CSV table of C-alpha atoms in Angstrom, one decimal:
chain,number,residue,atom,x,y,z
A,1,MET,CA,223.7,217.3,-83.2
A,2,LYS,CA,220.5,219.7,-83.5
A,3,LEU,CA,221.0,220.6,-86.6
A,4,ILE,CA,222.0,217.1,-88.5
A,5,LEU,CA,218.6,216.0,-86.9
A,6,LEU,CA,216.6,219.2,-88.0
A,7,ARG,CA,218.3,218.1,-91.4
A,8,LYS,CA,217.2,214.4,-91.7
A,9,MET,CA,213.6,215.2,-90.7
A,10,THR,CA,213.4,217.3,-92.9
A,11,PHE,CA,214.8,215.0,-95.8
A,12,ALA,CA,212.1,212.2,-95.2
A,13,ALA,CA,209.0,214.4,-95.0
A,14,ALA,CA,210.7,215.5,-98.7
A,15,LEU,CA,210.7,212.4,-99.0
A,16,LEU,CA,207.1,211.5,-98.5
A,17,VAL,CA,206.2,214.5,-100.0
A,18,ALA,CA,207.3,212.6,-103.7
A,19,ILE,CA,205.8,209.5,-103.3
A,20,TYR,CA,202.7,210.5,-102.7
A,21,GLY,CA,202.4,213.2,-104.9
A,22,CYS,CA,203.4,210.0,-107.7
A,23,GLU,CA,200.7,208.2,-106.5
A,24,LYS,CA,198.7,207.4,-109.3
A,25,THR,CA,195.4,206.4,-108.6
A,26,ILE,CA,193.8,203.7,-110.5
A,27,GLU,CA,190.3,202.8,-111.2
A,28,PRO,CA,188.3,199.9,-109.9
A,29,ILE,CA,187.7,197.0,-111.3
A,30,SER,CA,184.2,196.6,-112.6
A,31,THR,CA,183.0,193.8,-110.9
A,32,TYR,CA,179.3,193.4,-113.6
A,33,ALA,CA,181.1,194.3,-116.6
A,34,VAL,CA,178.7,192.2,-118.5
A,35,THR,CA,175.3,193.4,-119.4
A,36,VAL,CA,172.5,191.4,-119.3
A,37,GLU,CA,168.9,192.2,-120.8
A,38,TYR,CA,165.5,190.5,-121.3
A,39,GLY,CA,163.4,190.5,-123.2
A,40,SER,CA,159.4,189.7,-124.3
A,41,THR,CA,159.2,187.2,-127.5
A,42,ASN,CA,156.2,186.2,-126.3
A,43,ALA,CA,153.9,186.6,-123.0
A,44,LYS,CA,155.3,184.8,-121.5
A,45,SER,CA,158.9,185.8,-120.7
A,46,VAL,CA,159.7,187.4,-117.7
A,47,LYS,CA,161.6,190.5,-117.3
A,48,GLN,CA,161.3,191.2,-113.8
A,49,ASP,CA,160.4,189.1,-110.6
A,50,LEU,CA,157.0,187.8,-110.7
A,51,GLU,CA,154.2,185.1,-109.3
A,52,VAL,CA,153.2,182.1,-110.6
A,53,ASN,CA,151.4,179.6,-110.0
A,54,PRO,CA,152.2,175.9,-109.3
A,55,LYS,CA,153.0,174.0,-113.0
A,56,ASP,CA,152.7,177.5,-115.5
A,57,SER,CA,155.3,177.5,-117.4
A,58,ILE,CA,157.7,180.9,-118.4
A,59,TYR,CA,160.3,182.1,-120.8
A,60,LEU,CA,164.0,183.7,-120.3
A,61,ASP,CA,164.2,185.5,-123.5
A,62,PHE,CA,168.0,187.1,-122.9
A,63,THR,CA,170.8,189.6,-124.3
A,64,VAL,CA,174.3,189.1,-123.2
A,65,THR,CA,177.0,191.5,-124.0
A,66,SER,CA,181.0,191.0,-122.5
A,67,PRO,CA,184.1,193.0,-123.2
A,68,LYS,CA,185.8,189.8,-122.9
A,69,ASP,CA,185.8,186.8,-124.6
A,70,MET,CA,182.5,184.4,-124.1
A,71,ALA,CA,182.2,181.2,-124.5
A,72,TYR,CA,179.8,179.7,-122.4
A,73,ILE,CA,176.2,181.4,-120.9
A,74,GLU,CA,175.3,179.3,-118.2
A,75,ILE,CA,171.7,179.3,-116.1
A,76,GLN,CA,171.4,178.8,-113.0
A,77,ARG,CA,167.7,178.7,-110.4
A,78,ASN,CA,168.6,178.7,-106.9
A,79,GLY,CA,172.8,179.2,-107.2
A,80,ILE,CA,172.4,175.3,-109.3
A,81,ARG,CA,173.2,175.3,-112.7
A,82,VAL,CA,169.8,174.1,-115.4
A,83,ASP,CA,171.0,175.3,-118.7
A,84,THR,CA,174.2,175.8,-120.6
A,85,PHE,CA,174.9,177.8,-124.0
A,86,ASN,CA,177.6,177.3,-126.3
A,87,VAL,CA,178.9,181.1,-127.3
A,88,SER,CA,179.9,180.7,-131.5
A,89,ALA,CA,183.2,182.7,-132.2
A,90,ALA,CA,180.4,185.3,-134.1
A,91,THR,CA,178.6,185.9,-130.6
A,92,LYS,CA,181.5,185.7,-128.3
A,93,ASN,CA,180.8,189.4,-127.4
A,94,LYS,CA,176.6,189.6,-128.2
A,95,PHE,CA,174.7,186.0,-127.0
A,96,THR,CA,170.9,186.2,-127.3
A,97,GLY,CA,169.3,183.5,-126.4
A,98,SER,CA,166.0,181.6,-125.2
A,99,LYS,CA,165.2,178.8,-122.7
A,100,ALA,CA,161.8,178.0,-121.4
A,101,TYR,CA,161.5,176.1,-117.7
A,102,ARG,CA,158.7,175.2,-116.6
A,103,MET,CA,158.1,176.0,-112.5
A,104,ASP,CA,157.9,173.5,-109.7
A,105,SER,CA,154.2,172.4,-108.1
A,106,ILE,CA,156.1,172.9,-104.8
A,107,PRO,CA,155.4,176.9,-104.2
A,108,GLY,CA,157.8,179.2,-102.4
A,109,ASP,CA,161.1,181.2,-104.1
A,110,TYR,CA,163.0,180.3,-107.1
A,111,THR,CA,166.0,182.9,-108.1
A,112,TYR,CA,167.1,182.4,-111.9
A,113,ARG,CA,169.9,185.0,-113.3
A,114,VAL,CA,172.2,184.2,-116.4
A,115,VAL,CA,175.3,184.2,-116.6
A,116,ALA,CA,179.1,184.7,-118.7
A,117,LEU,CA,181.8,182.5,-118.4
A,118,ASN,CA,185.5,182.6,-120.5
A,119,SER,CA,186.7,179.3,-122.1
A,120,ASN,CA,188.3,178.3,-119.5
A,121,ALA,CA,184.8,178.8,-117.4
A,122,VAL,CA,186.2,180.9,-115.5
A,123,PHE,CA,183.0,183.5,-114.1
A,124,LEU,CA,182.9,186.5,-116.4
A,125,GLY,CA,179.8,188.5,-114.6
A,126,ASP,CA,175.9,188.0,-114.8
A,127,GLY,CA,175.6,192.0,-115.1
A,128,ASN,CA,174.4,192.0,-111.2
A,129,LYS,CA,170.7,190.5,-112.3
A,130,LYS,CA,168.7,188.2,-110.8
A,131,ILE,CA,164.8,187.0,-111.2
A,132,LYS,CA,162.9,185.9,-109.2
A,133,ILE,CA,159.8,183.4,-109.6
A,134,THR,CA,157.6,183.1,-106.9
A,135,VAL,CA,155.3,180.1,-107.1
A,136,LYS,CA,151.7,180.8,-104.9
A,137,PRO,CA,150.4,177.9,-102.8
A,138,ASP,CA,147.7,176.6,-104.9
A,139,PHE,CA,145.9,175.1,-101.5
A,140,ASN,CA,145.9,176.7,-97.4
A,141,PHE,CA,147.9,175.4,-95.3
A,142,TYR,CA,146.9,175.9,-91.6
A,143,SER,CA,148.6,174.9,-88.4
A,144,TYR,CA,149.0,174.4,-85.1
A,145,ARG,CA,145.3,174.7,-84.7
A,146,ILE,CA,143.5,173.1,-81.6
A,147,LEU,CA,139.7,171.0,-80.9
A,148,SER,CA,138.6,170.3,-77.8
A,149,VAL,CA,136.2,168.2,-76.2
A,150,PRO,CA,132.9,169.6,-76.3
A,151,ASP,CA,131.8,171.2,-73.1
A,152,THR,CA,128.6,170.5,-71.9
A,153,THR,CA,127.9,173.2,-69.0
A,154,ASN,CA,129.4,176.9,-71.1
A,155,LYS,CA,129.5,174.7,-74.3
A,156,THR,CA,132.6,177.3,-75.5
A,157,ASN,CA,135.4,175.1,-75.8
A,158,LYS,CA,136.0,174.7,-80.1
A,159,CYS,CA,135.1,171.1,-80.8
A,160,TYR,CA,133.8,172.1,-84.8
A,161,TYR,CA,136.6,173.6,-87.3
A,162,SER,CA,135.9,175.0,-91.3
A,163,THR,CA,138.2,174.6,-93.5
A,164,THR,CA,137.8,177.8,-95.7
A,165,THR,CA,138.5,179.4,-93.0
A,166,GLY,CA,140.7,177.4,-90.7
A,167,GLU,CA,139.2,178.7,-87.8
A,168,ALA,CA,137.5,176.8,-84.8
A,169,PHE,CA,134.4,177.2,-83.0
A,170,SER,CA,132.2,176.4,-80.1
A,171,PHE,CA,129.2,175.5,-80.4
A,172,THR,CA,127.6,178.1,-79.1
A,173,GLU,CA,129.6,180.4,-82.3
A,174,GLY,CA,128.8,177.1,-84.5
A,175,ALA,CA,125.0,177.9,-84.8
A,176,THR,CA,125.5,180.6,-87.4
A,177,LYS,CA,128.5,179.4,-88.8
A,178,SER,CA,127.1,176.0,-89.3
A,179,ALA,CA,127.6,176.6,-93.2
A,180,LEU,CA,131.7,176.8,-92.9
A,181,ILE,CA,132.2,173.7,-90.6
A,182,ASP,CA,133.8,170.9,-92.8
A,183,PHE,CA,134.6,168.2,-89.3
A,184,ALA,CA,134.6,168.5,-85.7
A,185,TYR,CA,136.2,166.8,-83.2
A,186,TYR,CA,134.8,164.6,-79.8
A,187,TYR,CA,136.2,161.7,-77.5
A,188,ASP,CA,133.8,158.7,-77.6
A,189,THR,CA,133.9,157.0,-75.1
A,190,THR,CA,131.7,153.8,-76.7
A,191,SER,CA,134.6,150.7,-76.8
A,192,THR,CA,137.9,151.9,-77.3
A,193,ILE,CA,136.8,154.4,-80.2
A,194,LYS,CA,138.4,157.7,-78.6
A,195,HIS,CA,139.3,160.7,-80.0
A,196,SER,CA,137.1,160.7,-83.7
A,197,ILE,CA,137.5,163.4,-86.1
A,198,TYR,CA,133.4,163.4,-87.7
A,199,ALA,CA,130.8,164.7,-90.5
A,200,LEU,CA,128.2,167.1,-89.0
A,201,ASN,CA,125.5,164.7,-91.0
A,202,ALA,CA,127.0,161.8,-88.8
A,203,PRO,CA,125.0,160.3,-86.0
A,204,GLN,CA,127.0,161.1,-83.2
A,205,THR,CA,124.8,159.9,-79.9
A,206,GLN,CA,127.0,160.6,-76.5
A,207,LEU,CA,126.9,164.3,-77.9
A,208,ALA,CA,123.0,164.7,-77.0
A,209,PHE,CA,123.8,168.1,-74.5
A,210,TYR,CA,124.5,169.8,-78.8
A,211,ASP,CA,120.6,170.8,-80.6
A,212,ILE,CA,122.8,170.7,-84.1
A,213,SER,CA,119.4,170.1,-85.5
A,214,ALA,CA,118.8,172.8,-87.1
A,215,TRP,CA,122.4,173.9,-88.8
A,216,THR,CA,123.8,173.5,-92.2
A,217,LYS,CA,125.8,169.2,-92.1
A,218,ASN,CA,128.4,169.0,-93.9
A,219,ALA,CA,128.8,166.2,-95.8
A,220,THR,CA,132.6,165.4,-95.0
A,221,ILE,CA,133.8,162.0,-95.7
A,222,PHE,CA,136.8,160.6,-94.5
A,223,LYS,CA,140.2,157.9,-94.1
A,224,LYS,CA,143.6,157.1,-92.5
A,225,LEU,CA,145.9,157.4,-94.9
A,226,PRO,CA,148.5,154.8,-94.4
A,227,SER,CA,152.0,155.3,-93.1
A,228,SER,CA,153.4,155.8,-96.4
A,229,VAL,CA,152.0,159.4,-96.9
A,230,ASN,CA,154.7,161.6,-95.1
A,231,PHE,CA,152.4,164.8,-94.5
A,232,VAL,CA,154.9,167.3,-94.9
A,233,SER,CA,156.7,165.8,-97.3
A,234,GLY,CA,154.0,164.1,-99.4
A,235,LEU,CA,151.8,166.1,-99.7
A,236,THR,CA,153.1,169.6,-100.4
A,237,SER,CA,150.3,171.2,-103.5
A,238,GLY,CA,147.0,170.9,-104.9
A,239,GLY,CA,147.7,168.4,-106.8
A,240,ALA,CA,149.4,166.0,-104.4
A,241,LEU,CA,146.6,166.7,-102.4
A,242,LEU,CA,143.9,165.5,-105.1
A,243,THR,CA,146.0,162.7,-106.5
A,244,VAL,CA,146.8,161.3,-103.2
A,245,CYS,CA,143.5,161.5,-101.2
A,246,SER,CA,141.2,161.6,-104.0
A,247,SER,CA,142.8,157.4,-104.8
A,248,ASN,CA,141.7,156.3,-100.9
A,249,LEU,CA,138.9,157.8,-100.6
A,250,ALA,CA,137.7,155.9,-103.6
A,251,SER,CA,137.0,153.1,-101.2
A,252,GLY,CA,136.4,152.7,-97.8
A,253,ALA,CA,135.7,156.5,-96.7
A,254,THR,CA,133.4,156.5,-94.0
A,255,THR,CA,131.2,160.0,-92.2
A,256,LYS,CA,134.0,159.5,-89.2
A,257,VAL,CA,137.7,158.2,-88.2
A,258,SER,CA,138.0,157.5,-84.7
A,259,THR,CA,140.9,155.9,-82.3
A,260,LEU,CA,143.5,158.2,-83.9
A,261,SER,CA,146.5,158.7,-82.1
A,262,THR,CA,150.0,161.1,-83.2
A,263,VAL,CA,151.2,157.3,-84.5
A,264,SER,CA,152.4,156.6,-88.2
A,265,GLY,CA,150.0,155.4,-89.8
A,266,ASN,CA,146.7,156.5,-87.3
A,267,ASN,CA,147.2,160.2,-87.9
A,268,VAL,CA,146.8,161.4,-91.3
A,269,ILE,CA,143.5,161.0,-92.4
A,270,ALA,CA,142.1,162.5,-96.5
A,271,PHE,CA,139.0,164.0,-96.6
A,272,LYS,CA,136.8,165.5,-98.8
A,273,THR,CA,134.3,167.9,-98.0
A,274,ALA,CA,130.2,169.2,-99.3
A,275,ALA,CA,131.6,171.3,-101.9
A,276,GLY,CA,134.5,168.8,-103.1
A,277,LYS,CA,137.7,170.7,-101.7
A,278,PHE,CA,140.8,167.2,-101.2
A,279,GLY,CA,142.6,167.9,-98.2
A,280,ALA,CA,144.2,166.5,-95.4
A,281,ILE,CA,144.6,166.0,-91.2
A,282,LEU,CA,147.8,165.4,-89.3
A,283,ILE,CA,147.7,165.3,-85.9
A,284,ARG,CA,150.8,166.9,-84.4
A,285,PHE,CA,149.5,166.6,-80.9
A,286,ILE,CA,146.4,165.0,-78.3
A,287,SER,CA,147.1,166.4,-74.7
A,288,GLN,CA,145.6,163.2,-72.3
A,289,ASP,CA,143.7,160.0,-73.3
A,290,LEU,CA,140.4,161.3,-71.0
A,291,PRO,CA,137.0,162.8,-71.9
A,292,ALA,CA,138.0,164.8,-70.4
A,293,LYS,CA,136.5,169.3,-71.1
A,294,SER,CA,140.7,170.2,-70.9
A,295,THR,CA,141.8,167.1,-74.0
A,296,GLN,CA,142.8,168.7,-76.8
A,297,ILE,CA,144.4,167.5,-80.1
A,298,GLU,CA,146.4,169.9,-82.2
A,299,VAL,CA,146.2,169.3,-85.9
A,300,ASP,CA,147.6,170.6,-89.6
A,301,VAL,CA,145.1,170.8,-92.1
A,302,LYS,CA,145.6,171.2,-96.0
A,303,VAL,CA,143.0,172.0,-98.3
A,304,GLN,CA,143.0,173.0,-101.9
A,305,LYS,CA,142.1,176.5,-102.7
């Protein structure tokens, strides 16, 4: 009995050796047999990741080589097809093309890739190459800035704001920073005016306790924007700020805007600085409806560079 069992075990071991001895090693299929090379036919040709300004032009000059027959070359931006080239029989294994694009005005990253497809529109490869074009913003965006009602004693509440640096200043800090200040905030107790944004050249009788007679008083102008203007989606570039704000400020602009709230139609303010920069202020939050020194507003600011 033991002899039979030993013979069976020996046979099984020999069979395994035979099987594995005959096994062939299969080379993995190359996923990227296609190669894509980017050239330089002019100064705006892109060969690698690049930063550009809004509305700049770029050129993709490319040569695609494939061991399998190509029928189409597709250019994708952020994974979505934007152009297709038909490949002739003469260029089915090596195709050269060029395409110009004008970049978006909205800042962000845009990824381009050149893809080879066969006659059934089946993916053959992209050379494992992608080019990222980063559109730089042409405006400054300062978010979650806090302004407080001016305090009469310590004079340390930050109620002045600079659109060039994105900083808020108190009265004690403002004396040496006044040339940077584009607007200020206070609570107007006259009638129902209440929360107000104003330029330093505007008369403020209630702020007699703040002597700014020796300060630089930048003449910023303001106007509330209609509720149809969306601060987030409608003001996405310096060009949009220029177009929307300049047209609204062409008439009815003032050195002070009041009765501000977080309600649409009262919470986005167009402005133009003394330096000629257009921008917008979004009133995000108001802590309370009181003239107390603890009252604060939270703003977002966009301004042309």
